[in-house]
Amino acid sequence: MAFYDLKYLEDTFIHYVKQNTRSYEENHDQVPSSPNQVKMGKELAKALKEIGLVAYYNEKNGFAIGYLKKNVEDDVTPIGFFSHIDTADFNAENIKPQIHRNYDGKRIALDKENNIYLDPKEFPALASCKGETLITSDGHTLLGTDDKAGIVGILGMLKYLSEHPEIEHGDIYIGFGPDEEIGYGGQRFDPQDFPGVELAYTLENGRPGDFEYETFNATEAQIHIRGTVVHPGEAYGLMVNATSLMNEFLNQLPKDEVPEKSKNHDGFILVLNAAGSVDHADISLIIRDFDWDKFTAKEQLIEEIVAKLNQKYGERFSLKMRRQYENIYNVIKDKPYVVNLALDAYKKLGIKPHIQTFRGGTDGNFITQKGIPTPNLFNGGGNYHGRYEYATVEQIDKLAEVLTEIVKEHLYQTRHGRNNSPLIKYW
């Protein structure tokens, strides 16, 4: 049985995914990085007002902010929810959503002529969608599930609360932000837009029951190598080939600590780009790990290799490292209520939790560092960031129900005592 109005959820999701709100790294100095995000952010602020929230569009950081006032006298801590407006680095022009009602669990032809199929043999998670209203792209664009499904789940929750004023709740804050996919949205979030909020959730990826309260720690590194160019016929003892030095650096990286050999709780070092000539060479890489000590050891390894090669070749390597974000578990482990609250809501709804590590980052990484612990729930889709992306209306509906239950459970635990049981590491 549906929790909310499935037609509303379907129509709203279709409406928003048709909007091209792709973000662009090369425009990261613009806020947001693409004009259609501004358009949709302002539209969302208007939608929040129509539901009954106090809402506005923050011109400084591109967030659409909403506030639903509590309807109880209790001194209950405000709670927040986040979803992002932008979509990932994949074609988002002329998105044509395809609706597959009562999905039969079999292979779907997204574009038969070009042999583009969504096949459960290749994507086994599709089995969980059987019998539901499955929405896909036409195989030539992404769909926009990440994170427009999250946006629609939040709107569904808010619509339900507005239509059922008998449901008691505390203050609720909503943040629909830009440029999450390029790592700048959460950095620019202003906590003053969420006054008093002490816990929040992002709605990134996954099916009902998925839950992540651990993400990567992340660093990026840029290495520049200076060579010396002379005529090859006169090169003996004079030429220093920057490409050769680049290869020497790369050969000293751990061979097995790479993404293609990593899973679950493994970290890695990924060389994104390496290009050189005799005159100069450049290496771009990222470091990822869940464990803080292993993470900092990887950072130290890069520094040590550079130092050793500089000693060998005379200061020809320059290194710039930048911390991108930190594992939210570093904070959340000492503030377990935000995790236990969601798990208690799952339990009351009969949803089996699937706790896993989030092998990436979310806006929650930055928001957590700003003082609001923000783990990640789910949004009811799959195959994110590409032509095989999908969502189901029923799983977005389940998200709306979960968010409503979290709001209700938060008030209940405010009245009867918070569940602050210590977190159990599951890896």
mmCIF file of C-alpha atoms in Angstrom, residues 2-368:
data_model
loop_
_atom_site.group_PDB
_atom_site.id
_atom_site.type_symbol
_atom_site.label_atom_id
_atom_site.label_comp_id
_atom_site.label_asym_id
_atom_site.label_seq_id
_atom_site.Cartn_x
_atom_site.Cartn_y
_atom_site.Cartn_z
ATOM 1 C CA ALA A 2 1.378 3.405 -0.948
ATOM 2 C CA PHE A 3 2.327 5.825 1.790
ATOM 3 C CA TYR A 4 1.675 8.922 -0.274
ATOM 4 C CA ASP A 5 0.177 9.916 -3.628
ATOM 5 C CA LEU A 6 2.166 7.904 -6.185
ATOM 6 C CA LYS A 7 0.893 10.007 -9.068
ATOM 7 C CA TYR A 8 2.186 13.181 -7.400
ATOM 8 C CA LEU A 9 5.568 11.577 -6.791
ATOM 9 C CA GLU A 10 5.784 10.274 -10.357
ATOM 10 C CA ASP A 11 4.706 13.527 -11.995
ATOM 11 C CA THR A 12 7.012 15.615 -9.809
ATOM 12 C CA PHE A 13 9.988 13.347 -10.426
ATOM 13 C CA ILE A 14 9.413 13.406 -14.196
ATOM 14 C CA HIS A 15 9.109 17.194 -14.100
ATOM 15 C CA TYR A 16 12.434 17.716 -12.345
ATOM 16 C CA VAL A 17 14.497 15.094 -14.150
ATOM 17 C CA LYS A 18 13.633 16.700 -17.475
ATOM 18 C CA GLN A 19 15.553 19.787 -16.366
ATOM 19 C CA ASN A 20 19.235 19.751 -17.304
ATOM 20 C CA THR A 21 20.956 20.754 -14.068
ATOM 21 C CA ARG A 22 24.358 19.223 -14.731
ATOM 22 C CA SER A 23 27.220 20.863 -12.807
ATOM 23 C CA TYR A 24 30.575 21.717 -14.372
ATOM 24 C CA GLU A 25 33.953 21.534 -12.661
ATOM 25 C CA GLU A 26 35.424 24.077 -15.057
ATOM 26 C CA ASN A 27 32.814 26.605 -13.869
ATOM 27 C CA HIS A 28 33.244 25.918 -10.152
ATOM 28 C CA ASP A 29 33.957 29.587 -9.401
ATOM 29 C CA GLN A 30 30.412 30.395 -10.527
ATOM 30 C CA VAL A 31 27.739 29.832 -7.868
ATOM 31 C CA PRO A 32 26.142 27.568 -8.972
ATOM 32 C CA SER A 33 28.287 26.278 -11.817
ATOM 33 C CA SER A 34 25.367 26.173 -14.301
ATOM 34 C CA PRO A 35 22.418 28.566 -14.744
ATOM 35 C CA ASN A 36 19.744 25.868 -14.810
ATOM 36 C CA GLN A 37 20.588 25.065 -11.199
ATOM 37 C CA VAL A 38 19.622 28.629 -10.295
ATOM 38 C CA LYS A 39 16.340 28.227 -12.160
ATOM 39 C CA MET A 40 15.489 24.958 -10.429
ATOM 40 C CA GLY A 41 16.638 26.226 -7.020
ATOM 41 C CA LYS A 42 14.257 29.169 -7.256
ATOM 42 C CA GLU A 43 11.484 26.881 -8.471
ATOM 43 C CA LEU A 44 12.040 24.604 -5.477
ATOM 44 C CA ALA A 45 11.926 27.536 -3.065
ATOM 45 C CA LYS A 46 8.550 28.430 -4.579
ATOM 46 C CA ALA A 47 7.370 24.803 -4.273
ATOM 47 C CA LEU A 48 8.321 24.780 -0.583
ATOM 48 C CA LYS A 49 6.337 27.971 -0.009
ATOM 49 C CA GLU A 50 3.306 26.445 -1.718
ATOM 50 C CA ILE A 51 3.459 23.487 0.675
ATOM 51 C CA GLY A 52 3.430 25.907 3.606
ATOM 52 C CA LEU A 53 7.080 26.376 4.527
ATOM 53 C CA VAL A 54 8.979 29.588 5.012
ATOM 54 C CA ALA A 55 11.377 29.358 2.070
ATOM 55 C CA TYR A 56 13.905 31.369 0.078
ATOM 56 C CA TYR A 57 16.710 31.025 -2.430
ATOM 57 C CA ASN A 58 20.130 31.955 -1.036
ATOM 58 C CA GLU A 59 21.819 33.884 -3.836
ATOM 59 C CA LYS A 60 25.244 33.605 -2.184
ATOM 60 C CA ASN A 61 25.532 29.816 -2.237
ATOM 61 C CA GLY A 62 22.703 28.584 -4.480
ATOM 62 C CA PHE A 63 20.761 26.716 -1.773
ATOM 63 C CA ALA A 64 16.976 26.629 -1.698
ATOM 64 C CA ILE A 65 16.142 26.694 2.007
ATOM 65 C CA GLY A 66 12.850 25.727 3.628
ATOM 66 C CA TYR A 67 11.601 25.840 7.212
ATOM 67 C CA LEU A 68 8.518 24.051 8.548
ATOM 68 C CA LYS A 69 7.621 25.326 12.007
ATOM 69 C CA LYS A 70 6.955 22.817 14.764
ATOM 70 C CA ASN A 71 3.367 22.186 15.854
ATOM 71 C CA VAL A 72 4.159 21.158 19.451
ATOM 72 C CA GLU A 73 5.212 23.007 22.595
ATOM 73 C CA ASP A 74 8.093 20.619 23.285
ATOM 74 C CA ASP A 75 11.664 21.905 23.230
ATOM 75 C CA VAL A 76 12.697 19.602 20.377
ATOM 76 C CA THR A 77 15.946 19.996 18.450
ATOM 77 C CA PRO A 78 15.350 21.026 14.808
ATOM 78 C CA ILE A 79 16.163 18.359 12.236
ATOM 79 C CA GLY A 80 17.416 18.832 8.670
ATOM 80 C CA PHE A 81 17.303 17.053 5.316
ATOM 81 C CA PHE A 82 19.462 17.677 2.241
ATOM 82 C CA SER A 83 19.279 16.780 -1.428
ATOM 83 C CA HIS A 84 21.217 18.254 -4.319
ATOM 84 C CA ILE A 85 19.951 19.847 -7.501
ATOM 85 C CA ASP A 86 22.848 19.090 -9.845
ATOM 86 C CA THR A 87 23.508 15.906 -11.789
ATOM 87 C CA ALA A 88 26.770 14.194 -12.630
ATOM 88 C CA ASP A 89 29.292 14.445 -15.451
ATOM 89 C CA PHE A 90 27.241 12.683 -18.123
ATOM 90 C CA ASN A 91 24.990 13.861 -20.932
ATOM 91 C CA ALA A 92 21.951 15.582 -19.420
ATOM 92 C CA GLU A 93 20.638 17.351 -22.510
ATOM 93 C CA ASN A 94 17.133 16.442 -23.722
ATOM 94 C CA ILE A 95 16.381 13.826 -21.053
ATOM 95 C CA LYS A 96 13.453 11.619 -22.066
ATOM 96 C CA PRO A 97 12.175 9.612 -19.092
ATOM 97 C CA GLN A 98 10.692 6.210 -19.932
ATOM 98 C CA ILE A 99 8.008 4.786 -17.635
ATOM 99 C CA HIS A 100 7.764 1.000 -17.269
ATOM 100 C CA ARG A 101 4.672 0.190 -15.221
ATOM 101 C CA ASN A 102 4.479 -3.047 -13.264
ATOM 102 C CA TYR A 103 8.052 -3.881 -14.272
ATOM 103 C CA ASP A 104 8.261 -7.585 -15.039
ATOM 104 C CA GLY A 105 11.872 -8.063 -13.926
ATOM 105 C CA LYS A 106 13.118 -8.723 -17.448
ATOM 106 C CA ARG A 107 15.520 -6.957 -19.797
ATOM 107 C CA ILE A 108 14.363 -3.521 -20.958
ATOM 108 C CA ALA A 109 15.230 -2.053 -24.336
ATOM 109 C CA LEU A 110 16.230 1.557 -23.745
ATOM 110 C CA ASP A 111 17.188 1.916 -27.401
ATOM 111 C CA LYS A 112 16.782 -1.336 -29.314
ATOM 112 C CA GLU A 113 18.158 0.100 -32.555
ATOM 113 C CA ASN A 114 21.448 0.989 -30.856
ATOM 114 C CA ASN A 115 21.511 -2.167 -28.721
ATOM 115 C CA ILE A 116 21.179 -0.336 -25.391
ATOM 116 C CA TYR A 117 19.479 -2.523 -22.790
ATOM 117 C CA LEU A 118 18.913 -2.409 -19.046
ATOM 118 C CA ASP A 119 19.473 -6.028 -18.134
ATOM 119 C CA PRO A 120 19.030 -7.620 -14.673
ATOM 120 C CA LYS A 121 21.765 -10.110 -15.600
ATOM 121 C CA GLU A 122 24.144 -7.158 -15.671
ATOM 122 C CA PHE A 123 22.418 -5.192 -12.888
ATOM 123 C CA PRO A 124 21.023 -7.716 -10.353
ATOM 124 C CA ALA A 125 19.607 -4.970 -8.094
ATOM 125 C CA LEU A 126 16.792 -4.559 -10.631
ATOM 126 C CA ALA A 127 15.214 -7.628 -9.039
ATOM 127 C CA SER A 128 14.069 -5.415 -6.140
ATOM 128 C CA CYS A 129 12.046 -3.320 -8.613
ATOM 129 C CA LYS A 130 9.831 -6.091 -9.951
ATOM 130 C CA GLY A 131 6.167 -5.126 -9.898
ATOM 131 C CA GLU A 132 6.942 -1.460 -9.390
ATOM 132 C CA THR A 133 6.792 1.591 -11.663
ATOM 133 C CA LEU A 134 10.323 1.748 -13.003
ATOM 134 C CA ILE A 135 11.555 4.978 -14.596
ATOM 135 C CA THR A 136 14.627 5.048 -16.840
ATOM 136 C CA SER A 137 16.225 7.300 -19.442
ATOM 137 C CA ASP A 138 16.134 6.467 -23.153
ATOM 138 C CA GLY A 139 19.733 5.238 -22.950
ATOM 139 C CA HIS A 140 21.360 8.398 -24.303
ATOM 140 C CA THR A 141 21.382 10.531 -21.152
ATOM 141 C CA LEU A 142 21.450 9.990 -17.447
ATOM 142 C CA LEU A 143 18.069 10.155 -15.729
ATOM 143 C CA GLY A 144 18.848 12.448 -12.794
ATOM 144 C CA THR A 145 17.859 10.061 -10.011
ATOM 145 C CA ASP A 146 20.900 11.339 -8.119
ATOM 146 C CA ASP A 147 19.513 13.354 -6.486
ATOM 147 C CA LYS A 148 16.145 14.393 -7.833
ATOM 148 C CA ALA A 149 14.650 11.262 -6.307
ATOM 149 C CA GLY A 150 15.840 12.604 -2.951
ATOM 150 C CA ILE A 151 14.251 15.976 -3.661
ATOM 151 C CA VAL A 152 10.926 14.353 -4.502
ATOM 152 C CA GLY A 153 11.081 12.138 -1.408
ATOM 153 C CA ILE A 154 11.469 15.248 0.745
ATOM 154 C CA LEU A 155 8.598 17.005 -1.027
ATOM 155 C CA GLY A 156 6.444 13.916 -0.498
ATOM 156 C CA MET A 157 7.196 13.959 3.230
ATOM 157 C CA LEU A 158 6.399 17.662 3.490
ATOM 158 C CA LYS A 159 3.160 17.316 1.516
ATOM 159 C CA TYR A 160 2.074 14.471 3.791
ATOM 160 C CA LEU A 161 2.760 16.490 6.947
ATOM 161 C CA SER A 162 0.945 19.519 5.542
ATOM 162 C CA GLU A 163 -2.094 17.375 4.719
ATOM 163 C CA HIS A 164 -2.028 15.642 8.126
ATOM 164 C CA PRO A 165 -1.682 18.426 10.704
ATOM 165 C CA GLU A 166 -2.554 15.949 13.439
ATOM 166 C CA ILE A 167 0.953 14.477 13.106
ATOM 167 C CA GLU A 168 3.111 16.213 15.684
ATOM 168 C CA HIS A 169 6.630 17.242 14.773
ATOM 169 C CA GLY A 170 9.422 19.597 15.672
ATOM 170 C CA ASP A 171 11.053 22.210 13.453
ATOM 171 C CA ILE A 172 12.172 20.825 10.087
ATOM 172 C CA TYR A 173 14.748 22.450 7.807
ATOM 173 C CA ILE A 174 15.269 21.591 4.146
ATOM 174 C CA GLY A 175 18.333 22.322 2.008
ATOM 175 C CA PHE A 176 18.296 21.763 -1.740
ATOM 176 C CA GLY A 177 21.839 22.565 -2.817
ATOM 177 C CA PRO A 178 23.901 22.938 -6.001
ATOM 178 C CA ASP A 179 27.199 21.495 -7.222
ATOM 179 C CA GLU A 180 27.389 18.431 -4.991
ATOM 180 C CA GLU A 181 28.760 16.357 -7.843
ATOM 181 C CA ILE A 182 31.798 18.620 -8.209
ATOM 182 C CA GLY A 183 32.379 18.898 -4.446
ATOM 183 C CA TYR A 184 31.516 22.553 -3.869
ATOM 184 C CA GLY A 185 27.881 22.643 -2.742
ATOM 185 C CA GLY A 186 28.356 21.417 0.809
ATOM 186 C CA GLN A 187 31.465 23.521 1.225
ATOM 187 C CA ARG A 188 29.383 26.638 0.615
ATOM 188 C CA PHE A 189 26.428 25.693 2.836
ATOM 189 C CA ASP A 190 25.824 28.304 5.530
ATOM 190 C CA PRO A 191 24.794 26.784 8.910
ATOM 191 C CA GLN A 192 23.023 30.060 9.711
ATOM 192 C CA ASP A 193 20.363 28.860 7.259
ATOM 193 C CA PHE A 194 19.734 25.940 9.655
ATOM 194 C CA PRO A 195 19.561 27.674 13.075
ATOM 195 C CA GLY A 196 19.633 25.239 15.975
ATOM 196 C CA VAL A 197 19.830 22.132 13.769
ATOM 197 C CA GLU A 198 22.009 19.466 15.414
ATOM 198 C CA LEU A 199 21.392 16.512 13.098
ATOM 199 C CA ALA A 200 20.545 16.018 9.444
ATOM 200 C CA TYR A 201 20.522 13.482 6.621
ATOM 201 C CA THR A 202 21.522 13.441 2.967
ATOM 202 C CA LEU A 203 19.535 11.275 0.548
ATOM 203 C CA GLU A 204 22.161 9.909 -1.818
ATOM 204 C CA ASN A 205 21.849 6.656 -3.708
ATOM 205 C CA GLY A 206 20.561 3.271 -2.717
ATOM 206 C CA ARG A 207 17.422 1.305 -2.014
ATOM 207 C CA PRO A 208 15.125 1.279 1.033
ATOM 208 C CA GLY A 209 17.103 0.165 4.068
ATOM 209 C CA ASP A 210 20.472 1.338 2.783
ATOM 210 C CA PHE A 211 22.263 3.557 5.274
ATOM 211 C CA GLU A 212 25.783 4.951 5.417
ATOM 212 C CA TYR A 213 27.460 6.758 8.257
ATOM 213 C CA GLU A 214 31.001 6.303 7.032
ATOM 214 C CA THR A 215 32.551 7.879 3.948
ATOM 215 C CA PHE A 216 36.054 8.179 2.581
ATOM 216 C CA ASN A 217 38.646 10.575 3.871
ATOM 217 C CA ALA A 218 39.834 12.311 0.715
ATOM 218 C CA THR A 219 42.893 14.191 -0.537
ATOM 219 C CA GLU A 220 43.971 15.292 -3.986
ATOM 220 C CA ALA A 221 47.601 15.776 -5.017
ATOM 221 C CA GLN A 222 49.240 17.585 -7.921
ATOM 222 C CA ILE A 223 52.871 16.811 -8.701
ATOM 223 C CA HIS A 224 54.927 18.879 -11.130
ATOM 224 C CA ILE A 225 58.295 17.604 -12.381
ATOM 225 C CA ARG A 226 60.907 19.866 -13.946
ATOM 226 C CA GLY A 227 63.225 18.404 -16.578
ATOM 227 C CA THR A 228 66.223 19.785 -18.464
ATOM 228 C CA VAL A 229 66.104 19.865 -22.257
ATOM 229 C CA VAL A 230 69.237 19.647 -24.393
ATOM 230 C CA HIS A 231 69.854 18.267 -27.858
ATOM 231 C CA PRO A 232 69.787 14.448 -27.611
ATOM 232 C CA GLY A 233 73.059 14.232 -29.439
ATOM 233 C CA GLU A 234 74.693 16.217 -26.634
ATOM 234 C CA ALA A 235 72.585 14.901 -23.773
ATOM 235 C CA TYR A 236 75.143 12.821 -21.886
ATOM 236 C CA GLY A 237 75.335 14.038 -18.300
ATOM 237 C CA LEU A 238 73.131 17.036 -19.070
ATOM 238 C CA MET A 239 69.604 16.003 -20.051
ATOM 239 C CA VAL A 240 67.099 15.246 -17.308
ATOM 240 C CA ASN A 241 63.989 13.666 -18.856
ATOM 241 C CA ALA A 242 60.937 14.652 -16.834
ATOM 242 C CA THR A 243 58.947 11.776 -18.318
ATOM 243 C CA SER A 244 61.500 9.279 -17.000
ATOM 244 C CA LEU A 245 61.264 10.867 -13.549
ATOM 245 C CA MET A 246 57.486 10.707 -13.744
ATOM 246 C CA ASN A 247 57.613 6.976 -14.478
ATOM 247 C CA GLU A 248 60.015 6.451 -11.589
ATOM 248 C CA PHE A 249 57.533 8.133 -9.256
ATOM 249 C CA LEU A 250 54.608 6.071 -10.573
ATOM 250 C CA ASN A 251 56.543 2.825 -10.187
ATOM 251 C CA GLN A 252 56.947 3.495 -6.465
ATOM 252 C CA LEU A 253 53.209 3.664 -5.788
ATOM 253 C CA PRO A 254 51.611 0.566 -4.190
ATOM 254 C CA LYS A 255 50.566 -1.777 -6.978
ATOM 255 C CA ASP A 256 47.594 -3.305 -5.164
ATOM 256 C CA GLU A 257 46.145 -0.188 -3.498
ATOM 257 C CA VAL A 258 44.196 0.891 -6.567
ATOM 258 C CA PRO A 259 40.408 1.176 -7.157
ATOM 259 C CA GLU A 260 40.229 -1.870 -9.414
ATOM 260 C CA LYS A 261 41.577 -4.020 -6.577
ATOM 261 C CA SER A 262 39.638 -2.328 -3.750
ATOM 262 C CA LYS A 263 36.225 -2.992 -2.227
ATOM 263 C CA ASN A 264 34.282 -2.693 1.030
ATOM 264 C CA HIS A 265 36.584 -0.961 3.520
ATOM 265 C CA ASP A 266 39.702 -0.836 1.321
ATOM 266 C CA GLY A 267 41.297 2.469 0.427
ATOM 267 C CA PHE A 268 43.308 3.336 -2.671
ATOM 268 C CA ILE A 269 45.511 5.781 -4.542
ATOM 269 C CA LEU A 270 44.201 6.624 -7.997
ATOM 270 C CA VAL A 271 46.342 8.276 -10.669
ATOM 271 C CA LEU A 272 43.842 10.411 -12.574
ATOM 272 C CA ASN A 273 46.280 11.758 -15.112
ATOM 273 C CA ALA A 274 49.984 11.528 -15.902
ATOM 274 C CA ALA A 275 51.498 13.335 -18.864
ATOM 275 C CA GLY A 276 55.008 14.451 -19.653
ATOM 276 C CA SER A 277 57.712 15.565 -22.017
ATOM 277 C CA VAL A 278 61.443 15.942 -21.570
ATOM 278 C CA ASP A 279 60.919 19.477 -20.310
ATOM 279 C CA HIS A 280 58.208 18.832 -17.706
ATOM 280 C CA ALA A 281 55.670 16.319 -16.454
ATOM 281 C CA ASP A 282 52.538 16.480 -14.323
ATOM 282 C CA ILE A 283 50.742 13.892 -12.226
ATOM 283 C CA SER A 284 47.267 14.246 -10.745
ATOM 284 C CA LEU A 285 46.117 11.704 -8.169
ATOM 285 C CA ILE A 286 43.607 11.216 -5.375
ATOM 286 C CA ILE A 287 43.921 9.402 -2.064
ATOM 287 C CA ARG A 288 40.948 7.667 -0.438
ATOM 288 C CA ASP A 289 40.649 5.653 2.756
ATOM 289 C CA PHE A 290 38.133 5.131 5.551
ATOM 290 C CA ASP A 291 40.690 4.520 8.277
ATOM 291 C CA TRP A 292 42.323 7.774 9.406
ATOM 292 C CA ASP A 293 45.730 6.230 10.138
ATOM 293 C CA LYS A 294 45.848 4.429 6.783
ATOM 294 C CA PHE A 295 44.675 7.597 5.062
ATOM 295 C CA THR A 296 47.383 9.784 6.573
ATOM 296 C CA ALA A 297 49.940 7.031 5.872
ATOM 297 C CA LYS A 298 49.045 7.245 2.172
ATOM 298 C CA GLU A 299 49.479 11.014 2.267
ATOM 299 C CA GLN A 300 52.829 10.558 3.985
ATOM 300 C CA LEU A 301 53.898 7.981 1.402
ATOM 301 C CA ILE A 302 53.387 10.494 -1.429
ATOM 302 C CA GLU A 303 55.389 13.093 0.483
ATOM 303 C CA GLU A 304 58.175 10.589 1.161
ATOM 304 C CA ILE A 305 58.456 9.488 -2.471
ATOM 305 C CA VAL A 306 58.683 13.114 -3.581
ATOM 306 C CA ALA A 307 61.286 13.896 -0.919
ATOM 307 C CA LYS A 308 63.388 10.856 -1.848
ATOM 308 C CA LEU A 309 63.325 11.691 -5.562
ATOM 309 C CA ASN A 310 64.136 15.320 -4.865
ATOM 310 C CA GLN A 311 67.145 14.206 -2.862
ATOM 311 C CA LYS A 312 68.184 11.953 -5.735
ATOM 312 C CA TYR A 313 67.617 14.433 -8.580
ATOM 313 C CA GLY A 314 67.981 17.837 -6.929
ATOM 314 C CA GLU A 315 64.589 19.385 -6.122
ATOM 315 C CA ARG A 316 62.878 18.697 -9.422
ATOM 316 C CA PHE A 317 59.554 17.616 -7.902
ATOM 317 C CA SER A 318 56.992 20.024 -6.455
ATOM 318 C CA LEU A 319 53.955 18.715 -4.576
ATOM 319 C CA LYS A 320 50.634 20.341 -3.745
ATOM 320 C CA MET A 321 48.196 18.372 -1.591
ATOM 321 C CA ARG A 322 44.672 19.436 -0.639
ATOM 322 C CA ARG A 323 42.358 17.749 1.811
ATOM 323 C CA GLN A 324 38.994 17.453 0.090
ATOM 324 C CA TYR A 325 36.853 16.038 2.889
ATOM 325 C CA GLU A 326 36.938 13.847 5.978
ATOM 326 C CA ASN A 327 35.077 10.684 6.917
ATOM 327 C CA ILE A 328 31.820 11.636 8.639
ATOM 328 C CA TYR A 329 32.365 8.725 11.036
ATOM 329 C CA ASN A 330 35.183 10.696 12.652
ATOM 330 C CA VAL A 331 32.453 12.936 14.123
ATOM 331 C CA ILE A 332 29.401 10.674 14.150
ATOM 332 C CA LYS A 333 31.050 7.965 16.256
ATOM 333 C CA ASP A 334 30.799 10.356 19.207
ATOM 334 C CA LYS A 335 27.246 11.467 18.323
ATOM 335 C CA PRO A 336 25.442 8.164 17.752
ATOM 336 C CA TYR A 337 21.900 9.510 18.154
ATOM 337 C CA VAL A 338 21.690 10.611 14.503
ATOM 338 C CA VAL A 339 22.402 7.027 13.406
ATOM 339 C CA ASN A 340 20.271 5.284 16.015
ATOM 340 C CA LEU A 341 17.315 7.547 15.241
ATOM 341 C CA ALA A 342 17.247 6.467 11.595
ATOM 342 C CA LEU A 343 17.715 2.800 12.505
ATOM 343 C CA ASP A 344 14.848 3.014 15.033
ATOM 344 C CA ALA A 345 12.653 4.529 12.301
ATOM 345 C CA TYR A 346 13.577 1.657 9.973
ATOM 346 C CA LYS A 347 12.676 -0.810 12.708
ATOM 347 C CA LYS A 348 9.266 0.744 13.325
ATOM 348 C CA LEU A 349 8.505 0.524 9.600
ATOM 349 C CA GLY A 350 9.705 -3.072 9.363
ATOM 350 C CA ILE A 351 12.596 -2.156 7.063
ATOM 351 C CA LYS A 352 15.716 -4.263 7.367
ATOM 352 C CA PRO A 353 18.731 -1.931 7.510
ATOM 353 C CA HIS A 354 21.603 -2.460 5.139
ATOM 354 C CA ILE A 355 24.502 -0.554 6.667
ATOM 355 C CA GLN A 356 27.475 -0.093 4.412
ATOM 356 C CA THR A 357 30.409 2.168 3.769
ATOM 357 C CA PHE A 358 29.842 4.959 1.258
ATOM 358 C CA ARG A 359 32.751 4.629 -1.142
ATOM 359 C CA GLY A 360 32.774 8.311 -1.959
ATOM 360 C CA GLY A 361 31.630 11.538 -0.369
ATOM 361 C CA THR A 362 28.452 13.578 -0.040
ATOM 362 C CA ASP A 363 27.497 17.095 0.981
ATOM 363 C CA GLY A 364 27.257 15.499 4.417
ATOM 364 C CA ASN A 365 31.048 15.439 4.680
ATOM 365 C CA PHE A 366 31.206 19.239 4.654
ATOM 366 C CA ILE A 367 28.009 19.780 6.627
ATOM 367 C CA THR A 368 29.233 17.399 9.334
#
